[in-house]
Coordinates of C-alpha atoms in Angstrom, one line a residue:
C1 CA 2.4 -68.1 39.2
A2 CA 0.9 -70.8 37.0
M3 CA -1.9 -69.3 34.8
S4 CA -4.3 -69.8 32.0
V5 CA -5.4 -66.2 32.0
Y6 CA -3.9 -62.9 30.9
A7 CA -4.5 -59.3 31.8
C8 CA -5.5 -56.7 29.2
L9 CA -7.1 -53.3 28.9
S10 CA -10.8 -53.3 28.3
E11 CA -12.7 -50.5 26.4
D12 CA -14.6 -49.2 29.4
R13 CA -13.6 -51.0 32.7
G14 CA -9.8 -50.8 32.9
V15 CA -7.7 -53.9 33.2
V16 CA -9.6 -57.2 33.1
L17 CA -8.6 -61.0 32.9
R18 CA -9.3 -63.2 29.9
A19 CA -8.7 -66.9 29.2
N20 CA -5.7 -67.6 27.0
H21 CA -7.2 -70.8 25.7
D22 CA -10.5 -72.7 25.7
V23 CA -11.3 -73.8 29.3
L24 CA -13.5 -76.6 30.6
P25 CA -15.4 -76.5 33.9
G26 CA -13.2 -77.4 36.9
E27 CA -9.9 -76.3 35.4
T28 CA -7.3 -74.3 37.4
L29 CA -6.9 -71.0 35.8
L30 CA -4.5 -69.3 38.1
V31 CA -2.2 -70.1 41.1
E32 CA -0.7 -66.9 42.5
S33 CA 1.2 -65.8 45.5
P34 CA 0.4 -62.4 47.1
V35 CA 2.6 -59.4 46.5
F36 CA 1.5 -58.1 49.9
M37 CA -0.4 -59.7 52.8
A38 CA -1.2 -58.3 56.3
S39 CA -3.9 -58.0 58.9
D40 CA -6.7 -55.7 57.9
A41 CA -6.1 -53.3 60.9
D42 CA -5.2 -50.0 59.2
M43 CA -2.0 -49.0 60.9
L44 CA -0.8 -52.5 61.4
A45 CA -1.1 -53.3 57.7
Y46 CA 0.6 -50.0 56.9
D47 CA 3.5 -50.8 59.2
H48 CA 4.0 -54.1 57.3
F49 CA 3.8 -52.2 54.0
L50 CA 6.5 -49.8 55.2
D51 CA 8.7 -52.8 55.9
L52 CA 8.9 -53.6 52.2
P53 CA 11.7 -52.1 50.1
I54 CA 10.8 -48.7 48.7
P55 CA 10.8 -49.9 45.1
E56 CA 8.2 -52.6 46.0
Q57 CA 6.1 -50.1 47.8
D58 CA 6.2 -47.7 44.8
E59 CA 5.3 -50.5 42.5
I60 CA 2.2 -51.5 44.5
L61 CA 1.0 -47.9 44.7
A62 CA 1.6 -47.4 41.0
T63 CA 0.1 -50.6 39.5
F64 CA -3.1 -51.2 41.5
F65 CA -6.4 -49.4 41.0
C66 CA -6.3 -46.3 43.3
P67 CA -9.3 -44.0 43.0
M68 CA -8.2 -41.2 45.2
E69 CA -11.5 -39.3 44.6
S70 CA -13.6 -42.2 45.8
R71 CA -16.0 -41.7 48.7
R72 CA -13.8 -43.8 51.0
S73 CA -10.6 -42.0 50.2
R74 CA -12.1 -38.5 50.6
S75 CA -13.7 -39.6 53.9
L76 CA -10.5 -40.9 55.3
R77 CA -8.6 -37.7 54.1
A78 CA -11.2 -35.6 55.9
K79 CA -10.9 -37.6 59.1
M80 CA -7.1 -37.2 59.1
A81 CA -7.1 -33.5 58.2
G82 CA -6.6 -32.5 61.8
S83 CA -3.9 -35.1 62.5
D84 CA -0.4 -34.1 63.5
D85 CA 0.9 -36.3 60.7
V86 CA -0.3 -34.1 57.9
D87 CA 2.7 -34.2 55.6
A88 CA 3.9 -36.0 52.5
S89 CA 3.6 -39.4 54.4
L90 CA -0.1 -38.9 54.8
D91 CA -0.7 -39.0 51.0
R92 CA 1.3 -42.2 50.9
F93 CA -0.8 -43.7 53.7
L94 CA -4.1 -42.6 51.9
R95 CA -2.9 -44.2 48.7
F96 CA -2.1 -47.4 50.5
R97 CA -5.5 -47.6 52.2
T98 CA -7.3 -46.8 48.9
V99 CA -5.3 -49.6 47.2
M100 CA -6.2 -52.0 49.9
D101 CA -9.9 -51.0 50.1
F102 CA -10.4 -51.5 46.3
N103 CA -8.0 -54.3 45.6
G104 CA -7.5 -56.3 48.8
F105 CA -9.3 -59.6 49.4
R106 CA -9.7 -61.8 52.4
C107 CA -7.4 -64.8 52.2
T108 CA -8.6 -67.3 54.8
P109 CA -7.6 -70.9 54.1
V110 CA -9.5 -74.0 55.2
L111 CA -8.4 -76.0 58.1
A112 CA -6.5 -79.2 57.2
D113 CA -9.3 -81.5 58.5
G114 CA -11.9 -79.8 56.3
S115 CA -14.0 -78.7 59.2
G116 CA -14.2 -75.0 58.1
A117 CA -12.2 -71.8 57.7
D118 CA -9.1 -71.2 59.7
E119 CA -10.2 -68.3 61.9
A120 CA -6.6 -67.4 62.7
F121 CA -6.5 -65.8 59.2
A122 CA -10.1 -64.3 59.3
E123 CA -8.8 -60.7 59.2
T124 CA -6.0 -61.3 56.7
V125 CA -6.1 -59.4 53.5
A126 CA -3.8 -59.7 50.4
L127 CA -3.0 -58.1 47.1
Y128 CA -2.4 -60.2 43.9
N129 CA -0.9 -58.9 40.7
L130 CA -3.2 -60.9 38.4
A131 CA -6.1 -62.2 40.6
C132 CA -7.1 -58.7 41.7
K133 CA -7.6 -57.7 38.1
A134 CA -10.6 -60.0 37.7
A135 CA -13.9 -58.1 37.3
H136 CA -17.0 -58.9 39.3
S137 CA -20.2 -60.6 38.2
C138 CA -23.1 -61.8 40.3
E139 CA -23.1 -64.9 38.0
P140 CA -19.4 -65.6 37.8
N141 CA -17.8 -68.1 35.5
A142 CA -14.9 -68.6 37.9
S143 CA -14.3 -68.9 41.6
W144 CA -11.3 -68.5 43.8
Y145 CA -10.0 -69.6 47.2
T146 CA -6.9 -69.4 49.4
R147 CA -4.9 -72.6 49.3
D148 CA -2.6 -72.1 52.4
S149 CA -1.4 -69.9 55.2
G150 CA 0.9 -68.1 52.7
G151 CA -2.1 -66.7 50.9
T152 CA -1.7 -68.6 47.7
R153 CA -4.7 -67.8 45.5
V154 CA -6.2 -70.5 43.3
M155 CA -8.8 -69.5 40.6
R156 CA -11.0 -72.2 39.1
S157 CA -13.4 -72.2 36.1
L158 CA -17.1 -72.9 37.0
M159 CA -18.1 -73.4 33.4
S160 CA -16.7 -73.5 29.9
I161 CA -14.9 -70.3 28.9
R162 CA -13.8 -69.6 25.3
K163 CA -10.4 -68.4 24.4
D164 CA -10.2 -64.6 25.0
D165 CA -13.5 -64.5 26.8
E166 CA -13.4 -62.5 30.1
V167 CA -13.1 -64.3 33.4
F168 CA -15.4 -63.1 36.2
I169 CA -15.3 -63.8 39.9
S170 CA -17.6 -62.5 42.6
Y171 CA -16.5 -59.8 45.0
L172 CA -19.4 -60.9 47.3
C173 CA -19.4 -64.0 49.4
E174 CA -21.6 -66.8 48.2
S175 CA -24.4 -66.3 50.7
D176 CA -24.6 -62.6 49.6
L177 CA -24.9 -63.8 46.0
L178 CA -28.3 -65.3 47.0
R179 CA -29.6 -61.9 48.0
P180 CA -32.1 -59.9 45.8
T181 CA -30.7 -57.7 43.1
M182 CA -31.2 -54.4 44.9
E183 CA -29.4 -55.7 48.0
R184 CA -26.4 -57.1 46.0
R185 CA -26.1 -53.8 44.2
G186 CA -26.3 -51.9 47.4
M187 CA -23.5 -54.0 49.0
L188 CA -21.2 -53.6 46.0
H189 CA -21.8 -49.8 45.9
Q190 CA -21.0 -49.6 49.6
Q191 CA -17.9 -51.9 49.4
K192 CA -16.5 -51.1 46.0
E193 CA -18.4 -47.9 44.9
F194 CA -19.8 -49.2 41.6
C195 CA -23.2 -50.1 40.3
C196 CA -23.2 -53.7 39.2
N197 CA -24.6 -54.1 35.6
C198 CA -23.7 -57.8 35.1
A199 CA -26.2 -59.9 33.1
R200 CA -27.9 -61.1 36.3
C201 CA -28.4 -57.6 37.8
S202 CA -29.5 -56.2 34.5
A203 CA -32.1 -59.0 33.9
A204 CA -35.8 -58.1 33.7
V205 CA -36.5 -60.4 36.6
D206 CA -34.9 -61.1 40.0
D207 CA -34.0 -64.8 40.2
T208 CA -33.9 -64.8 44.0
R209 CA -37.6 -63.7 44.5
V210 CA -39.6 -66.7 43.3
F211 CA -43.4 -67.2 43.9
P212 CA -45.5 -70.3 43.2
C213 CA -48.0 -70.3 40.4
T214 CA -51.5 -69.8 41.7
S215 CA -53.1 -71.9 39.0
S216 CA -54.3 -75.3 40.2
C217 CA -52.1 -78.3 39.3
C218 CA -49.3 -76.1 37.9
N219 CA -45.8 -76.5 39.3
G220 CA -44.5 -73.4 37.6
F221 CA -43.4 -70.1 39.3
H222 CA -43.3 -66.4 38.9
H223 CA -40.3 -64.1 39.3
A224 CA -40.4 -60.6 40.7
R225 CA -39.9 -58.1 37.9
R226 CA -37.9 -54.8 38.1
E227 CA -41.1 -52.8 38.4
P228 CA -42.1 -52.7 42.1
G229 CA -44.9 -55.2 42.8
A230 CA -44.9 -56.7 39.3
L231 CA -44.4 -60.5 38.7
S232 CA -43.5 -62.3 35.5
P233 CA -45.9 -64.8 33.8
C234 CA -45.7 -68.4 35.1
S235 CA -42.7 -70.3 33.9
L236 CA -44.8 -73.3 32.8
C237 CA -48.4 -72.3 32.1
A238 CA -47.5 -68.7 31.1
A239 CA -50.5 -67.4 33.2
A240 CA -50.2 -63.7 34.1
L241 CA -51.2 -62.6 37.6
S242 CA -53.7 -59.8 38.2
E243 CA -52.4 -56.8 40.0
T244 CA -54.3 -57.9 43.1
A245 CA -52.9 -61.4 43.1
A246 CA -49.4 -60.1 42.5
A247 CA -49.8 -57.6 45.3
G248 CA -50.9 -60.3 47.6
L249 CA -47.8 -62.5 47.0
V250 CA -45.5 -59.5 47.4
A251 CA -47.2 -58.5 50.6
R252 CA -46.8 -62.1 51.9
E253 CA -43.1 -61.8 51.1
A254 CA -42.8 -58.5 53.0
Q255 CA -44.6 -59.9 56.1
L256 CA -42.3 -63.0 56.1
L257 CA -39.2 -60.7 55.8
Q258 CA -40.3 -58.6 58.7
K259 CA -40.8 -61.7 60.9
L260 CA -37.4 -63.0 60.0
N261 CA -35.7 -59.7 60.7
V262 CA -37.5 -59.5 64.2
I263 CA -36.4 -63.1 65.0
D264 CA -32.8 -62.5 63.9
R265 CA -32.6 -59.2 65.9
I266 CA -33.9 -61.0 69.1
L267 CA -31.4 -63.8 68.7
D268 CA -28.5 -61.5 67.8
E269 CA -29.1 -59.2 70.8
G270 CA -29.6 -62.1 73.2
E271 CA -33.0 -60.9 74.3
E272 CA -34.8 -63.3 76.7
I273 CA -37.7 -63.9 74.4
D274 CA -38.7 -67.4 73.3
V275 CA -39.1 -67.4 69.6
S276 CA -39.2 -71.2 69.1
D277 CA -42.8 -71.3 68.1
D278 CA -42.3 -68.4 65.7
I279 CA -39.5 -70.2 64.0
M280 CA -41.4 -73.5 63.8
K281 CA -44.3 -71.7 62.1
L282 CA -42.3 -69.8 59.5
P283 CA -43.9 -70.6 56.1
S284 CA -41.7 -71.1 53.0
I285 CA -42.9 -69.1 49.9
H286 CA -41.0 -71.3 47.4
D287 CA -38.0 -73.6 47.4
L288 CA -36.2 -71.1 45.1
H289 CA -37.1 -68.0 47.1
Y290 CA -34.1 -66.5 48.9
L291 CA -35.9 -66.3 52.3
S292 CA -36.3 -70.1 52.3
R293 CA -32.6 -70.5 53.2
R294 CA -33.0 -68.1 56.1
I295 CA -36.0 -70.1 57.3
S296 CA -34.1 -73.4 57.0
R297 CA -31.1 -72.0 58.9
L298 CA -33.2 -70.9 61.8
Q299 CA -35.1 -74.2 61.9
Y300 CA -32.0 -76.2 61.6
E301 CA -30.3 -74.4 64.5
L302 CA -33.4 -74.8 66.6
H303 CA -33.9 -78.5 66.0
T304 CA -30.2 -79.2 66.5
Q305 CA -30.4 -77.5 70.0
M306 CA -33.5 -79.6 70.7
G307 CA -31.9 -82.8 69.6
D308 CA -34.7 -83.6 67.2
V309 CA -32.8 -85.6 64.5
A310 CA -35.8 -86.0 62.2
A311 CA -36.8 -82.3 62.3
T312 CA -33.1 -81.3 61.8
T313 CA -32.9 -83.5 58.7
Q314 CA -36.2 -82.0 57.4
A315 CA -34.7 -78.5 57.8
L316 CA -31.7 -79.5 55.9
E317 CA -33.9 -81.0 53.2
L318 CA -35.5 -77.5 52.8
R319 CA -32.1 -75.9 52.6
S320 CA -30.9 -78.3 50.0
A321 CA -34.1 -78.2 48.0
Y322 CA -32.8 -74.9 46.5
W323 CA -29.8 -76.6 45.0
L324 CA -31.6 -79.7 43.9
H325 CA -34.5 -77.9 42.2
P326 CA -34.3 -78.4 38.4
A327 CA -34.7 -74.7 37.9
A328 CA -31.9 -73.7 40.3
P329 CA -29.8 -70.8 38.8
R330 CA -26.3 -71.4 37.5
L331 CA -24.8 -69.7 40.6
S332 CA -25.6 -72.8 42.5
L333 CA -22.2 -74.0 41.4
S334 CA -20.6 -72.9 44.6
S335 CA -19.1 -74.2 47.9
A336 CA -22.5 -73.3 49.5
V337 CA -24.2 -76.1 47.5
A338 CA -21.4 -78.5 48.3
L339 CA -21.4 -77.8 52.1
D340 CA -25.2 -77.8 52.3
L341 CA -25.5 -81.2 50.5
E342 CA -22.6 -82.6 52.6
L343 CA -24.4 -81.5 55.8
L344 CA -27.6 -83.1 54.6
A345 CA -25.7 -86.3 53.9
D346 CA -24.2 -86.3 57.4
A347 CA -27.8 -86.1 58.8
L348 CA -29.0 -88.9 56.6
H349 CA -26.1 -91.0 57.5
G350 CA -26.8 -90.4 61.2
S351 CA -30.4 -91.5 60.7
H352 CA -29.2 -94.7 58.8
Q353 CA -30.5 -93.6 55.4
I354 CA -27.3 -94.9 53.8
H355 CA -28.3 -94.9 50.2
R356 CA -29.6 -91.4 50.3
A357 CA -26.6 -90.3 52.2
E358 CA -24.3 -91.8 49.6
A359 CA -26.2 -90.0 46.8
M360 CA -25.8 -86.6 48.6
Y361 CA -22.1 -87.2 49.4
M362 CA -21.6 -87.9 45.7
Q363 CA -23.3 -84.7 44.6
A364 CA -21.3 -82.8 47.3
L365 CA -18.1 -84.3 46.1
E366 CA -18.9 -83.4 42.5
A367 CA -19.4 -79.7 43.5
H368 CA -16.2 -79.7 45.7
S369 CA -14.2 -81.2 42.8
L370 CA -15.4 -78.5 40.5
L371 CA -14.4 -75.7 42.8
Y372 CA -11.2 -77.0 44.4
E373 CA -8.1 -78.9 43.6
Q374 CA -8.1 -82.6 44.5
I375 CA -5.7 -81.9 47.4
H376 CA -8.2 -79.4 49.0
P377 CA -9.3 -80.4 52.5
Y378 CA -13.0 -80.2 51.5
V379 CA -12.5 -82.7 48.7
L380 CA -10.5 -85.0 50.9
C381 CA -13.0 -84.8 53.8
C382 CA -15.9 -85.7 51.6
Q383 CA -14.0 -88.6 50.1
R384 CA -13.3 -89.9 53.6
K385 CA -17.0 -89.8 54.4
L386 CA -17.9 -91.7 51.3
A387 CA -15.2 -94.3 52.0
R388 CA -16.6 -94.9 55.5
L389 CA -20.0 -95.7 54.0

């Protein structure tokens, strides 16, 4: 376990991780092997747990966060109340499941060729003595990934971290970090049973709900405020919207969200309804609005099926516009930006726009190199693509 972090007791949130020296962006903070790893299937994981020596089992149950009065634990206890196995072993099983629910993390490595996640490990969950102590933030200063099939966890800094400052990772996947504040908080409450009060969730505005300024010749934008229907003044001209104008923009957002939900439901359920025209006509509110990524995904998939290279590239341009926008939030330092830019570079290369493809590959490689070690398949794959140019 190589590390640049240490665990300590906080005043109000239990054990947390802090940096043990000043850290620059792109440094490896922690490399740690799991103390336990198994499939997420309840009984199968518990069978693997019981294969451990008793002292190791006891240490896991004693050292990891285990809120037995949590909603999940109480619900599971109620379900098993009528089981024939109601004895001392039931309490041990409940403690194990509670530890896994609140401390376990997916550990799916990337395929060696850099083509994506290794789905053979999609259901694998692991416990880590140190990594699991890191607290959550929706604007984390560190990220982590699984290096190999053995579950080795690597934690990397996304920005400068001062000595003794807390290290935060995200309990949500990167696509979920792009959801509005209320959705993120709802997911965290459902999954981990806490209300996120990180700086991003506590901010006066929601950085995922972005609306264009209605003033002529102004390239600024408005953010949705905490108060329902309220928008912030323009980021450039500082113009404030009337209640009527703000209500109009918010209503437009609600209508677009409804359209997207209907289209996604039709596609997910395999209904024999042609939604191609609906997808083509979807309007983007703003490059930085979270719904723009959903629109670009649908349009990209549609144009790819149709074999329209130019339209496919245009859809990827919309998807990457979020990351390339000068006002993109700091959370854009993620594998999502790297993979989106690399996908756009692939499309540009395929349409013989070599110079633009090279620029996109370089930006993708910069993001990959921040997030991953130089031996990571994503880094090596992007380097090979650049070399072929």
